[in-house]
XYZ file of N, CA and C in Angstrom:
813
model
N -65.446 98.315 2.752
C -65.283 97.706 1.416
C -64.579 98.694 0.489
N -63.446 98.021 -0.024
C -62.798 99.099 -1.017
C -63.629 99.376 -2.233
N -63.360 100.344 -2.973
C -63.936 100.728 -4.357
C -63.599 100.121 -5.443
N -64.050 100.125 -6.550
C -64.160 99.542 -7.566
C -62.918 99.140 -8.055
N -62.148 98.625 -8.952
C -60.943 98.960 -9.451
C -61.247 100.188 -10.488
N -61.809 100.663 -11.104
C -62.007 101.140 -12.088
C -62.779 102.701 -11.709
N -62.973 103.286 -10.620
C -63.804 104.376 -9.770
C -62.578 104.963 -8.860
N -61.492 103.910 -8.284
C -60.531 104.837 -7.554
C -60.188 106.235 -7.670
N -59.607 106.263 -8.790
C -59.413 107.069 -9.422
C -60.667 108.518 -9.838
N -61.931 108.290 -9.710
C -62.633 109.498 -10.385
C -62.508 110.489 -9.766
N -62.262 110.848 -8.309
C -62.646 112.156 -8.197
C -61.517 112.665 -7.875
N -60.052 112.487 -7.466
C -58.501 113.034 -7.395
C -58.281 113.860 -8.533
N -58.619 115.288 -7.893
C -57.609 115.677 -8.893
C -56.611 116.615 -8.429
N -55.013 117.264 -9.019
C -54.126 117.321 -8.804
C -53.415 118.584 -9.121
N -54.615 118.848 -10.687
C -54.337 119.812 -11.543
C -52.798 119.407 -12.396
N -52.635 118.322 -12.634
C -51.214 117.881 -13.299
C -50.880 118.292 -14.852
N -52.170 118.648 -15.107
C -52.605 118.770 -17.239
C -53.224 119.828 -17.314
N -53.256 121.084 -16.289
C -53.999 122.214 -15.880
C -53.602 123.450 -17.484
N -54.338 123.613 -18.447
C -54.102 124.408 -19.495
C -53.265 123.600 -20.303
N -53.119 122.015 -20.470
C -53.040 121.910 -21.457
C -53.744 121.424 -22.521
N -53.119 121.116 -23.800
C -54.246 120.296 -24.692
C -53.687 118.923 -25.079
N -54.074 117.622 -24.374
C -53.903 116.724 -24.771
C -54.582 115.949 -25.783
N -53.695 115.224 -26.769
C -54.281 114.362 -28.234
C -54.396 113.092 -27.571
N -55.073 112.307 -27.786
C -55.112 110.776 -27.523
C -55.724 109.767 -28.446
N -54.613 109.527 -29.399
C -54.826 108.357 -30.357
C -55.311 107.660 -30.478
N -56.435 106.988 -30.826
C -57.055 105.613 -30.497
C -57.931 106.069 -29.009
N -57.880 107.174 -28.800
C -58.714 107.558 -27.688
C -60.143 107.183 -27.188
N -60.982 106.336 -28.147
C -62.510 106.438 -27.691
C -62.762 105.045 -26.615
N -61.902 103.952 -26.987
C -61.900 103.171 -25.862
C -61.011 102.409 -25.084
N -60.777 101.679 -24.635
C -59.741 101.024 -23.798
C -59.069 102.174 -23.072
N -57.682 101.615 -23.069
C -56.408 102.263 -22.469
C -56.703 104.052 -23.030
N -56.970 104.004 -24.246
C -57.047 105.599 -24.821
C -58.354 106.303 -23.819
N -59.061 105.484 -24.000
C -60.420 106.620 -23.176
C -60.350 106.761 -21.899
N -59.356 105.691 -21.205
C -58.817 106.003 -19.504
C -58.187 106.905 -19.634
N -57.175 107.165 -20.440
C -56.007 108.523 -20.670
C -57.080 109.741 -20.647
N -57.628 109.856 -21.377
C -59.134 110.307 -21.897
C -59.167 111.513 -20.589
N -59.998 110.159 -20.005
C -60.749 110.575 -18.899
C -59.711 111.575 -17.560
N -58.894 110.543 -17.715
C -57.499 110.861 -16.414
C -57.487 112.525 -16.984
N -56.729 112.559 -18.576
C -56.338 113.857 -18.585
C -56.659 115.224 -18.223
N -58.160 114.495 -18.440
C -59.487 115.976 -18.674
C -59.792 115.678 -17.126
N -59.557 114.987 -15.906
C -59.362 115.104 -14.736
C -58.660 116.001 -14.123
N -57.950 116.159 -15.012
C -56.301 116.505 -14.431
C -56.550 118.373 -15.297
N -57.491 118.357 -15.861
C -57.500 120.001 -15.978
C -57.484 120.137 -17.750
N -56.864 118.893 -18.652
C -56.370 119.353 -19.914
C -57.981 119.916 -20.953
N -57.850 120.328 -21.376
C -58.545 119.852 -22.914
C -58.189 118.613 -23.542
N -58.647 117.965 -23.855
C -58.691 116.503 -24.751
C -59.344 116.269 -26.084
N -58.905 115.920 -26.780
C -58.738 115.606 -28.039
C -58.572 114.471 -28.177
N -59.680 113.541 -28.828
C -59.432 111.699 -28.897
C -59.907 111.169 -30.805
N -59.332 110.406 -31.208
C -59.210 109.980 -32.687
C -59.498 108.389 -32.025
N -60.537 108.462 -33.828
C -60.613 106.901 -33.619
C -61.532 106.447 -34.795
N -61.085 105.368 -35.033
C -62.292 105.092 -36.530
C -63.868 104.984 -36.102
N -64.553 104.569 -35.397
C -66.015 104.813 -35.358
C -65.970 105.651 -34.659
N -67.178 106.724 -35.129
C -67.849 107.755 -34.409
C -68.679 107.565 -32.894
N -69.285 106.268 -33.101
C -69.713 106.230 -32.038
C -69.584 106.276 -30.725
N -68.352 105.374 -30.110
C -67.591 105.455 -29.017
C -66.907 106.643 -28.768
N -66.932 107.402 -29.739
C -65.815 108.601 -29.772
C -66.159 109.927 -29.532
N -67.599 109.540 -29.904
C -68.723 110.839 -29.778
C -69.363 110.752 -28.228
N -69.362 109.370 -27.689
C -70.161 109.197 -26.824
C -69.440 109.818 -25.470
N -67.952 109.298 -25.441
C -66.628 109.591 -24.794
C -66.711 111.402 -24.610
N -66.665 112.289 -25.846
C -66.915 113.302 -25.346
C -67.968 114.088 -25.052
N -69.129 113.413 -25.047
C -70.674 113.776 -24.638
C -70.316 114.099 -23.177
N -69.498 113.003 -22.780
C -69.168 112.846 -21.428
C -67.960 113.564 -20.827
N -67.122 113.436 -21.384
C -66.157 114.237 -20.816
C -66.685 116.114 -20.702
N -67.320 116.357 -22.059
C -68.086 118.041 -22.032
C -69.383 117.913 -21.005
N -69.835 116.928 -20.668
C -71.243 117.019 -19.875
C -70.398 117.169 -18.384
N -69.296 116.983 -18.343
C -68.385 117.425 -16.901
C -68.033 118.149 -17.081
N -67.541 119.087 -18.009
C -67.094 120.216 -17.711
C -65.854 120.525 -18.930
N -65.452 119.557 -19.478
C -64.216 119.758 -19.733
C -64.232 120.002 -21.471
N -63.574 120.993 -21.914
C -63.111 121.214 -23.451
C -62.997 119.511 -24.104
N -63.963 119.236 -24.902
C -63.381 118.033 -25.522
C -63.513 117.973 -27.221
N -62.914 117.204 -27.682
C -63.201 117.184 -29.111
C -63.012 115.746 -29.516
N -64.058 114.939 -30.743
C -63.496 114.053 -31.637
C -63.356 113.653 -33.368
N -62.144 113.414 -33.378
C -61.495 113.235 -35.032
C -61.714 112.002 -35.334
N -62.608 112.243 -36.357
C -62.457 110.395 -36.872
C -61.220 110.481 -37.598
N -60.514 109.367 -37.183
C -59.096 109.044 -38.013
C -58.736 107.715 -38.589
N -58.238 107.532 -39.167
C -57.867 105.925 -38.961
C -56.189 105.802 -38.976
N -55.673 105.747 -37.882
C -54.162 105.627 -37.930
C -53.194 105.182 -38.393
N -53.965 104.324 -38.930
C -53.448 103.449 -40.265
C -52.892 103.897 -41.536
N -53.645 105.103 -41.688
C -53.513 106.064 -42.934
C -52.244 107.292 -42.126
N -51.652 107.159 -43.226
C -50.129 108.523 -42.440
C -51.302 109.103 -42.539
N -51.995 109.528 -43.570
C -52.381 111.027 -44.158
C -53.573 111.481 -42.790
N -53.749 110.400 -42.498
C -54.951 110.673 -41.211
C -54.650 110.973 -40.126
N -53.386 109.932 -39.988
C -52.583 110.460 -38.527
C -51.923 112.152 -38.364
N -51.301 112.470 -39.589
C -51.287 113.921 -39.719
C -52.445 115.126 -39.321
N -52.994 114.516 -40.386
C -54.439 115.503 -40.204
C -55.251 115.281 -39.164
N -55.333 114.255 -37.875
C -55.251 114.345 -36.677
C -54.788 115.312 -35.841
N -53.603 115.396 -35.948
C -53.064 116.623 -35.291
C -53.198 118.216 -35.800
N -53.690 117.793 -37.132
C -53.644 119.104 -37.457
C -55.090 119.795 -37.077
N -55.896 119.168 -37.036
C -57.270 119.776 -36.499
C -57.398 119.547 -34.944
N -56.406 119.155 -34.492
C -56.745 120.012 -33.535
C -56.158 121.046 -33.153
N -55.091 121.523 -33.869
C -54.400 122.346 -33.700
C -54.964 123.251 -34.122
N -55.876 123.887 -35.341
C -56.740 123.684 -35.848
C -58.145 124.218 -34.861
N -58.142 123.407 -34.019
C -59.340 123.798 -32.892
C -59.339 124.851 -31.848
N -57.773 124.411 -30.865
C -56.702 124.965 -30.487
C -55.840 125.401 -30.273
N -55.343 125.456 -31.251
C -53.727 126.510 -31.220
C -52.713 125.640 -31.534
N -52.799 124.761 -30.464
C -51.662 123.620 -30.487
C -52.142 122.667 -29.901
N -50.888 121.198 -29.907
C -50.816 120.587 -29.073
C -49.601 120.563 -28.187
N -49.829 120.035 -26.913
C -49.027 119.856 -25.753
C -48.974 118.614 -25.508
N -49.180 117.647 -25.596
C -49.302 116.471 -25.261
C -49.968 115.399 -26.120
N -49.001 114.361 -26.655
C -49.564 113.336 -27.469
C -49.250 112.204 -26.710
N -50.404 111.472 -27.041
C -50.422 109.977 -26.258
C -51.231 108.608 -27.626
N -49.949 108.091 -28.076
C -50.326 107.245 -29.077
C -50.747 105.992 -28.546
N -52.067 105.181 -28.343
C -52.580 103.962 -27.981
C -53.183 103.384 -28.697
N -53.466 104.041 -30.327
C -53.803 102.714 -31.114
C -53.253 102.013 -31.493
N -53.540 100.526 -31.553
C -53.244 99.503 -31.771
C -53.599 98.409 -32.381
N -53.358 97.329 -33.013
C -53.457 96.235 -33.628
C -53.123 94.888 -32.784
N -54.045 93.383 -32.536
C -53.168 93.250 -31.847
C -53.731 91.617 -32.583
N -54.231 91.558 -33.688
C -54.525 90.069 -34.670
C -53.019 89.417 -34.632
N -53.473 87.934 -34.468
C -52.281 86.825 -34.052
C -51.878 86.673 -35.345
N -50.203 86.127 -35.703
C -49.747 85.552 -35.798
C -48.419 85.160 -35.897
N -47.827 83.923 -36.600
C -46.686 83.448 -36.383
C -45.979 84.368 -37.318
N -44.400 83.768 -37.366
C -43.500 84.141 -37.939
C -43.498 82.820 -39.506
N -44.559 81.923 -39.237
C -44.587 81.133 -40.549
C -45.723 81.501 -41.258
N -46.771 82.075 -40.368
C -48.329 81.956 -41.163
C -48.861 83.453 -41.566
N -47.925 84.203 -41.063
C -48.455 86.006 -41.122
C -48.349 86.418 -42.209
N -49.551 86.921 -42.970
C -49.211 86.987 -44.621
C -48.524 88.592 -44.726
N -48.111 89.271 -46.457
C -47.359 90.108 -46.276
C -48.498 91.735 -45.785
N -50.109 91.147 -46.072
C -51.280 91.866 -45.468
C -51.200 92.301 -44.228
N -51.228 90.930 -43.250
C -51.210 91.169 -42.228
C -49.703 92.103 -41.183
N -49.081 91.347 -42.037
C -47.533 92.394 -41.871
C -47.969 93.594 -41.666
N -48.144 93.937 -43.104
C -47.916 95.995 -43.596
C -49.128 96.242 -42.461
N -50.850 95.819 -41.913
C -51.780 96.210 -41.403
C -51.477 96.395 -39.870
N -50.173 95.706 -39.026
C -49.300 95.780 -38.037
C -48.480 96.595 -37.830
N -47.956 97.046 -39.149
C -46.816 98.110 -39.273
C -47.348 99.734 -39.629
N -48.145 99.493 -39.991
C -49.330 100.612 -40.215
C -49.615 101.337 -39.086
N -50.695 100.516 -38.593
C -51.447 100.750 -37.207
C -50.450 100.837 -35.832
N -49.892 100.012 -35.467
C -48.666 99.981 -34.422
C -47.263 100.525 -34.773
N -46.688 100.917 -35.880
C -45.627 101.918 -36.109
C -45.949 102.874 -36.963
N -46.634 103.076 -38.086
C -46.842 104.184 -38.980
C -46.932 104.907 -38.331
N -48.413 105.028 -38.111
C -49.184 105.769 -37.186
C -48.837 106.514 -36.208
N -48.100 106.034 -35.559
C -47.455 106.843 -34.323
C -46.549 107.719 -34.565
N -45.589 107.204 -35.765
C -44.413 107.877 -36.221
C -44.746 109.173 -36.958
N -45.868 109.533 -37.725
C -46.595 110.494 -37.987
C -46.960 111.304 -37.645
N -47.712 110.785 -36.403
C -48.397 111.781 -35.286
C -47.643 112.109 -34.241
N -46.402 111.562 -34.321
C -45.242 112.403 -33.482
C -44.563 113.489 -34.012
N -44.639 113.242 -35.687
C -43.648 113.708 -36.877
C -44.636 115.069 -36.566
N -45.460 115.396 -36.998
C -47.088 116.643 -36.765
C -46.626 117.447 -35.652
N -46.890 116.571 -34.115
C -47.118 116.901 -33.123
C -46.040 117.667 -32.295
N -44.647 116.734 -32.268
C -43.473 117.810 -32.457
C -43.225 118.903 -33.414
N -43.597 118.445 -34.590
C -42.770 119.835 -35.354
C -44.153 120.619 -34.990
N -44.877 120.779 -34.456
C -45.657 122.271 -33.991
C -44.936 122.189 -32.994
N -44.624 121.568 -31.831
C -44.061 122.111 -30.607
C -42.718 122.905 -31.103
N -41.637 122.159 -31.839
C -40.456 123.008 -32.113
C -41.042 124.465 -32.662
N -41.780 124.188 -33.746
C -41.945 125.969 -34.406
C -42.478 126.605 -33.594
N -43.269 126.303 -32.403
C -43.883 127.393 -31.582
C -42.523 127.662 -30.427
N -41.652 126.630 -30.485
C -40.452 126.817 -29.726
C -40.749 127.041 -27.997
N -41.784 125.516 -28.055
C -42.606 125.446 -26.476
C -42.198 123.961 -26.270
N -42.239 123.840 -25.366
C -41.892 122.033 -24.694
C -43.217 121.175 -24.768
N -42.561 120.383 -24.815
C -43.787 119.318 -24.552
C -43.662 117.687 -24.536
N -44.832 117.216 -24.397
C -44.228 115.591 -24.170
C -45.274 114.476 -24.894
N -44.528 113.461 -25.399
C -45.411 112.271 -26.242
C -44.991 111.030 -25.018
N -46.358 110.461 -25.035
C -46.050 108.729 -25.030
C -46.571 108.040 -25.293
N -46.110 106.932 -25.604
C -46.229 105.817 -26.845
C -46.406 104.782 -25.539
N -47.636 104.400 -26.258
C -48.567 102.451 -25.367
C -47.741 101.735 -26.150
N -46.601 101.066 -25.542
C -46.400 99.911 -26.120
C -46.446 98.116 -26.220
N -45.787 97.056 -25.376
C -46.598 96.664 -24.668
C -45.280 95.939 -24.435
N -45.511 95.127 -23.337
C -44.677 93.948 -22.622
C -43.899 93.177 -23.707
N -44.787 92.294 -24.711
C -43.991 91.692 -25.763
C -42.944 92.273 -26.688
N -42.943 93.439 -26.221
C -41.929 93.713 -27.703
C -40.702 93.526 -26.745
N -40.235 93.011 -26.123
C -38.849 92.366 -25.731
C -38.868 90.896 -26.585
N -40.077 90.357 -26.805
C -40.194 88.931 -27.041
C -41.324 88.455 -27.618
N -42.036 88.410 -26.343
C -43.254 88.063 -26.727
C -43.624 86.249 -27.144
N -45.308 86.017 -27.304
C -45.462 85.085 -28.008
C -45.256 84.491 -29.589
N -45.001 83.025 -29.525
C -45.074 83.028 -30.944
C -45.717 83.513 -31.653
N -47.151 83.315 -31.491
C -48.679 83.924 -32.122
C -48.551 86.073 -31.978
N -47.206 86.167 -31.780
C -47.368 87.458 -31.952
C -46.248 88.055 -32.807
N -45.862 87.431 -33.938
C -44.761 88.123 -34.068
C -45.233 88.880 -35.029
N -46.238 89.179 -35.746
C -46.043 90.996 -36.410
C -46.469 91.896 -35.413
N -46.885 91.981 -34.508
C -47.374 92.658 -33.427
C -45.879 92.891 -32.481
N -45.324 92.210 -32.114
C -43.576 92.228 -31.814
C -42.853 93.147 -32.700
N -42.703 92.667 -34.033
C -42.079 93.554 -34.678
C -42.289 94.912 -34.865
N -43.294 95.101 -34.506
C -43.949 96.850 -35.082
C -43.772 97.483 -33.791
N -44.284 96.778 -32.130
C -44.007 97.407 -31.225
C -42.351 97.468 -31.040
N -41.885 96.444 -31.207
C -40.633 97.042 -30.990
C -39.722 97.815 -31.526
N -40.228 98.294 -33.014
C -39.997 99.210 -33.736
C -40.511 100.843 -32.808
N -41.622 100.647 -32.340
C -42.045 101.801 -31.522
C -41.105 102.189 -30.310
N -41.003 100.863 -29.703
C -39.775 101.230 -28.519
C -38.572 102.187 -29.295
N -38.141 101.332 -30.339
C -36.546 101.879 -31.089
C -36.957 103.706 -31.150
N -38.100 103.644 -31.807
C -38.968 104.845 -32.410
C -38.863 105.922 -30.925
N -39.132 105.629 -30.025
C -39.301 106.368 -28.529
C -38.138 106.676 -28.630
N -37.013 105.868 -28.407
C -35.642 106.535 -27.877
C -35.312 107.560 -28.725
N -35.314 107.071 -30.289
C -34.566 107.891 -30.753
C -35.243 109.252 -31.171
N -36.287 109.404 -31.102
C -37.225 110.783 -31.295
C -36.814 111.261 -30.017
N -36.720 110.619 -28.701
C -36.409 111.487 -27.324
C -35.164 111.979 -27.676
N -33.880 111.594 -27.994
C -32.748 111.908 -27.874
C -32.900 112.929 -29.278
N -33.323 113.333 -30.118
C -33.423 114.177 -31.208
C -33.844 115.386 -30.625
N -35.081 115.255 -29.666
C -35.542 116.465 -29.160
C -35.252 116.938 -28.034
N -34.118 116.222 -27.398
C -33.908 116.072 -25.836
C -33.691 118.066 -25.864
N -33.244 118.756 -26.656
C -32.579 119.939 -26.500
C -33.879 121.151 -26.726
N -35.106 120.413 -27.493
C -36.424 121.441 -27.724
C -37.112 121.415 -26.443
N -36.488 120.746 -25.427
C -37.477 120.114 -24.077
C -38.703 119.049 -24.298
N -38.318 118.638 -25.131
C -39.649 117.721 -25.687
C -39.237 116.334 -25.016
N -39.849 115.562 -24.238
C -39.504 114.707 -23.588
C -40.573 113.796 -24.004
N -40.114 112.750 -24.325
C -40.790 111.784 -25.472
C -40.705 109.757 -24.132
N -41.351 109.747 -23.750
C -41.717 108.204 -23.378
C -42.337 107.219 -23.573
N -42.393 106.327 -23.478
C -42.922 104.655 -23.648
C -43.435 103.952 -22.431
N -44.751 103.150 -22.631
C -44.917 102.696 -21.303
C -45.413 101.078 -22.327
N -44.413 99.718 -21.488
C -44.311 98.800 -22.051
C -45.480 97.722 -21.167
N -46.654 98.249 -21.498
C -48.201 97.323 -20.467
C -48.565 96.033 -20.799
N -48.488 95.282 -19.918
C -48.800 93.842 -19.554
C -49.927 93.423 -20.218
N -50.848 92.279 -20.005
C -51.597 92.027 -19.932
C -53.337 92.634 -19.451
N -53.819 93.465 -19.972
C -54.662 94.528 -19.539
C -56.237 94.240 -20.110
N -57.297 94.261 -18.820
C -58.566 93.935 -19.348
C -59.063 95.346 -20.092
N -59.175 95.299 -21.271
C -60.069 96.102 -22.065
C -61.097 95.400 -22.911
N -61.856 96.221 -23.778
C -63.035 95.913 -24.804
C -62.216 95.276 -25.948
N -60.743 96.064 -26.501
C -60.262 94.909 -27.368
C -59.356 93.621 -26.712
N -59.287 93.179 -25.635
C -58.943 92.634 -25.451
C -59.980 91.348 -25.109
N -60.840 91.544 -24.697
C -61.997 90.963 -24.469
C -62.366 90.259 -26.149
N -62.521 91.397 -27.053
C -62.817 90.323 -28.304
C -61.698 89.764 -29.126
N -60.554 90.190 -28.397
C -59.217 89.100 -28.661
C -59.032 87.526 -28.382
N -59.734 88.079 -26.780
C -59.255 86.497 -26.318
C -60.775 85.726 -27.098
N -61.647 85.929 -27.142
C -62.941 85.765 -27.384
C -62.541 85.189 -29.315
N -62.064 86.035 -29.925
C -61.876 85.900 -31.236
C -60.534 84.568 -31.209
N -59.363 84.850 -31.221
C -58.485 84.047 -31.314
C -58.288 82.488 -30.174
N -59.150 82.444 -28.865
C -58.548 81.540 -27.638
C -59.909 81.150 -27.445
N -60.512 81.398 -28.358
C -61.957 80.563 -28.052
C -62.327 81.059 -26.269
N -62.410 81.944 -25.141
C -62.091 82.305 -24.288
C -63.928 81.941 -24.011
N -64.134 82.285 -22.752
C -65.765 82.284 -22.179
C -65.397 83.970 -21.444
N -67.324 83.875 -20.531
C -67.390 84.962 -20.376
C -66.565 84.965 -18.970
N -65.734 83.563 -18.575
C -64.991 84.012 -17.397
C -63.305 84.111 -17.903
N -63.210 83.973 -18.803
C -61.357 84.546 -19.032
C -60.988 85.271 -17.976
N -61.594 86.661 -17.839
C -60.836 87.535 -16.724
C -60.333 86.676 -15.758
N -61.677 86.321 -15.312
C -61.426 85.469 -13.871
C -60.242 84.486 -13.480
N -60.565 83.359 -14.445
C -59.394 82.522 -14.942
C -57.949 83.578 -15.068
N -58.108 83.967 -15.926
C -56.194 85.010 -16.308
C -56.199 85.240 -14.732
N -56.675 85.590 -14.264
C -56.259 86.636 -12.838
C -55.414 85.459 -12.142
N -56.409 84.433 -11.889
C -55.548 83.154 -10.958
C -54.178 82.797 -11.344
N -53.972 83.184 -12.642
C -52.606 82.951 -12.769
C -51.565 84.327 -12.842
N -51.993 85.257 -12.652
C -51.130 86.214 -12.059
C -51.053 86.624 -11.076
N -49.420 87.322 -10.873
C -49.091 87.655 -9.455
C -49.816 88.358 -8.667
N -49.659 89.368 -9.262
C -50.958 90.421 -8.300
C -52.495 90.171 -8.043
N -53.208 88.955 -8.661
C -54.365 88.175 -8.982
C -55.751 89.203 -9.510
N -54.845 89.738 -10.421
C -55.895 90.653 -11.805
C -55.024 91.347 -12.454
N -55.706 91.168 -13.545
C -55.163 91.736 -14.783
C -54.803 93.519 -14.452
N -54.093 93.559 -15.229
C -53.729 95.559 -15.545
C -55.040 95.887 -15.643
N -55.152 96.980 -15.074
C -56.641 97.907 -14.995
C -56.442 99.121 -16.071
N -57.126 99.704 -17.147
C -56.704 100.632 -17.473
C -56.401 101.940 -16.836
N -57.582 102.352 -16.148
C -57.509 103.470 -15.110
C -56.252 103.490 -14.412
N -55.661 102.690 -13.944
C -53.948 102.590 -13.107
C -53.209 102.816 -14.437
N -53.219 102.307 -15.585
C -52.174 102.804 -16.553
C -52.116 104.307 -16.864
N -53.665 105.021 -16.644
C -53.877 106.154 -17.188
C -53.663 106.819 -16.189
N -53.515 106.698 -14.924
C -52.771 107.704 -13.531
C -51.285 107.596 -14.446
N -50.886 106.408 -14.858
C -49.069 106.669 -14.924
C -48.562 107.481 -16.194
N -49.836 106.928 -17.370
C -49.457 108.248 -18.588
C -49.661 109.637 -18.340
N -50.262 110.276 -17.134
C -50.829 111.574 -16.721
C -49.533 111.805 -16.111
N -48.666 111.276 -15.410
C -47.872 111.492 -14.865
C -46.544 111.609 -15.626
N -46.511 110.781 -16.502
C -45.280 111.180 -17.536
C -45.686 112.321 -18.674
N -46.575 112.517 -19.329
C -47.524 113.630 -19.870
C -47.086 115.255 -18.871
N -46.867 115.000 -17.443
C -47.155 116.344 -16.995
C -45.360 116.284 -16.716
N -45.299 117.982 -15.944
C -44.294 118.143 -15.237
C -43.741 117.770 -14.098
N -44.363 116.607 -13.034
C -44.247 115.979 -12.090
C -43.327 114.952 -12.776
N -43.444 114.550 -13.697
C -42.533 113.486 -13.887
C -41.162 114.033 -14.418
N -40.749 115.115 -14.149
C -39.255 115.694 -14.151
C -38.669 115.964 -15.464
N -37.589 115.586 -15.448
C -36.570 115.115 -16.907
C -36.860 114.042 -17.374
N -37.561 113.218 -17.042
C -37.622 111.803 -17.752
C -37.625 111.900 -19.304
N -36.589 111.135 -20.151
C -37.192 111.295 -21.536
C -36.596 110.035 -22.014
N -36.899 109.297 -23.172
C -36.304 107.935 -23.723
C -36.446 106.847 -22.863
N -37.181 107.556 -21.890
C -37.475 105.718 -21.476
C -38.231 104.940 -21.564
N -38.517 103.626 -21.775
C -39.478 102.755 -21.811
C -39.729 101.658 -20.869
N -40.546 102.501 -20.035
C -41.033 101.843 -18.768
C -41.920 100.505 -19.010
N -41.597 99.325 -17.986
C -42.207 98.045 -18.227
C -43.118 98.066 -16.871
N -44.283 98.585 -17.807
C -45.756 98.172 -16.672
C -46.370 97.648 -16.285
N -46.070 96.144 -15.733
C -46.371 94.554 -15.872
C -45.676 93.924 -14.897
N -46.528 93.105 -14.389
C -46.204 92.460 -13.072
C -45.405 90.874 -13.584
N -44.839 90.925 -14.312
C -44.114 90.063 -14.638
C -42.343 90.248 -14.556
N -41.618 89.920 -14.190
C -40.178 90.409 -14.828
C -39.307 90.233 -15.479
N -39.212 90.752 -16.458
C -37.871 90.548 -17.599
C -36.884 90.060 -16.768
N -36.533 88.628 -17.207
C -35.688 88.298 -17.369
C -35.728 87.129 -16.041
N -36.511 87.167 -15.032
C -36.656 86.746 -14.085
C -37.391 85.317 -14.179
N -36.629 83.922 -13.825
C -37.099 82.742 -13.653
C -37.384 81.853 -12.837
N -38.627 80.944 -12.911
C -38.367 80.319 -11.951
C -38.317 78.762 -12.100
């Protein structure tokens, strides 16, 4: 009998993040606390932000009850001034950072007729401010210490398109995509290699009170979604967080400006 989807992953390690210090945005649950976990697998120190204490505290109870350097910032990413001062304590804690991984997110529905100018700016905030900040921080310590290093940005499948019911959530991620390239190609010469990973459809805790909140969903959604995808289950976080560890470290080469589509679906592909 194979293992869990969600356990594959615990005990590999590779040493891929061996001495560094990774930040992880939105770190205490979902996609952020798999990064989390992966990184401080992989050897780093970790550093995770997030508006409640609780999940965030609990996350590194655990990650330090294994062994590993951890720390948490309450932030709210929403606020530049927080996303800054994010990075700055931990720099602050540690010296520096080496590695930023932006995964907070926003992901409240709506149209392009019904989205008020609230819900707008609270999209553009959380899914572009935010990131643009804590890249703005996180690089300019890497340039002044005149050391390399690497960001990547969770973005998601829709910002090519997407649903109707998503267009401030479209607009802000795909502002993040624009945001990836052109911060990579700015720093391509500090060695700072800056990526995007564009993720599908993925079972997490906010996604769970997404479908639950907006699709009226039961406690079998998963189940249901799966039958209608190819691979027959949703994105796992733990598999996203092997692939941000891998663009995060030096195994993943020169890569910089790209925005990888992590989704079993294909652009552009019909049937």
């Amino acid at each position: 009998m194979g293992l869990p989807e969600t356990s594959r992953a615990a005990d590999r390690s590779t040493g891929l993040l061996d001495d560094k210090v990774v930040l992880v945005n939105g770190g205490s649950q979902g996609v952020g606390a798999a990064v989390a976990r992966a990184a401080a697998r992989e050897g780093a120190t970790v550093a995770v932000t997030g508006r409640r204490p609780e999940p965030g505290e609990a996350l590194v109870a655990e990650l330090t009850g294994a062994g590993t350097k951890a720390l948490y910032v309450r932030a709210d990413l929403a606020d530049a001034r927080q996303a800054l001062g994010s990075v700055a304590e931990v720099i602050a804690a540690y010296g520096r950072v080496d590695c930023l991984v932006n995964s907070a997110g926003l992901t409240s529905r709506g149209t392009l007729l019904d989205t008020t100018p609230e819900l707008f700016d609270a999209h553009i905030a959380i899914n572009l401010k935010g990131p643009f900040f804590a890249m703005q921080a996180a690089v300019a310590d890497m340039v002044a210490r005149g050391a390399s290093g690497t960001v990547v940005n969770i973005i998601t499948s829709s910002e090519h398109g997407g649903q109707p019911f998503l267009a401030p959530y479209v607009a802000a991620k795909a502002g993040l995509a624009g945001l990836t390239r052109n911060a990579a190609h700015a720093h391509r010469w500090d060695r700072i290699r800056i990526n995007g990973l564009n993720i599908g459809w993925t079972s997490t805790e906010g996604e769970d009170a997404t479908q639950r909140t907006f699709h009226d969903a039961g406690d079998d959604w998963r189940e249901q979604a799966a039958k209608r995808l190819p691979m027959g289950k949703l994105g796992q976080p733990d598999e996203i967080a092997d692939f941000v560890v891998l663009l995060l470290s030096d195994r993943s080469g020169v890569v910089t400006g790209s925005v990888v589509d992590w989704d079993q679906n294909v652009l552009g592909g019909l049937d």
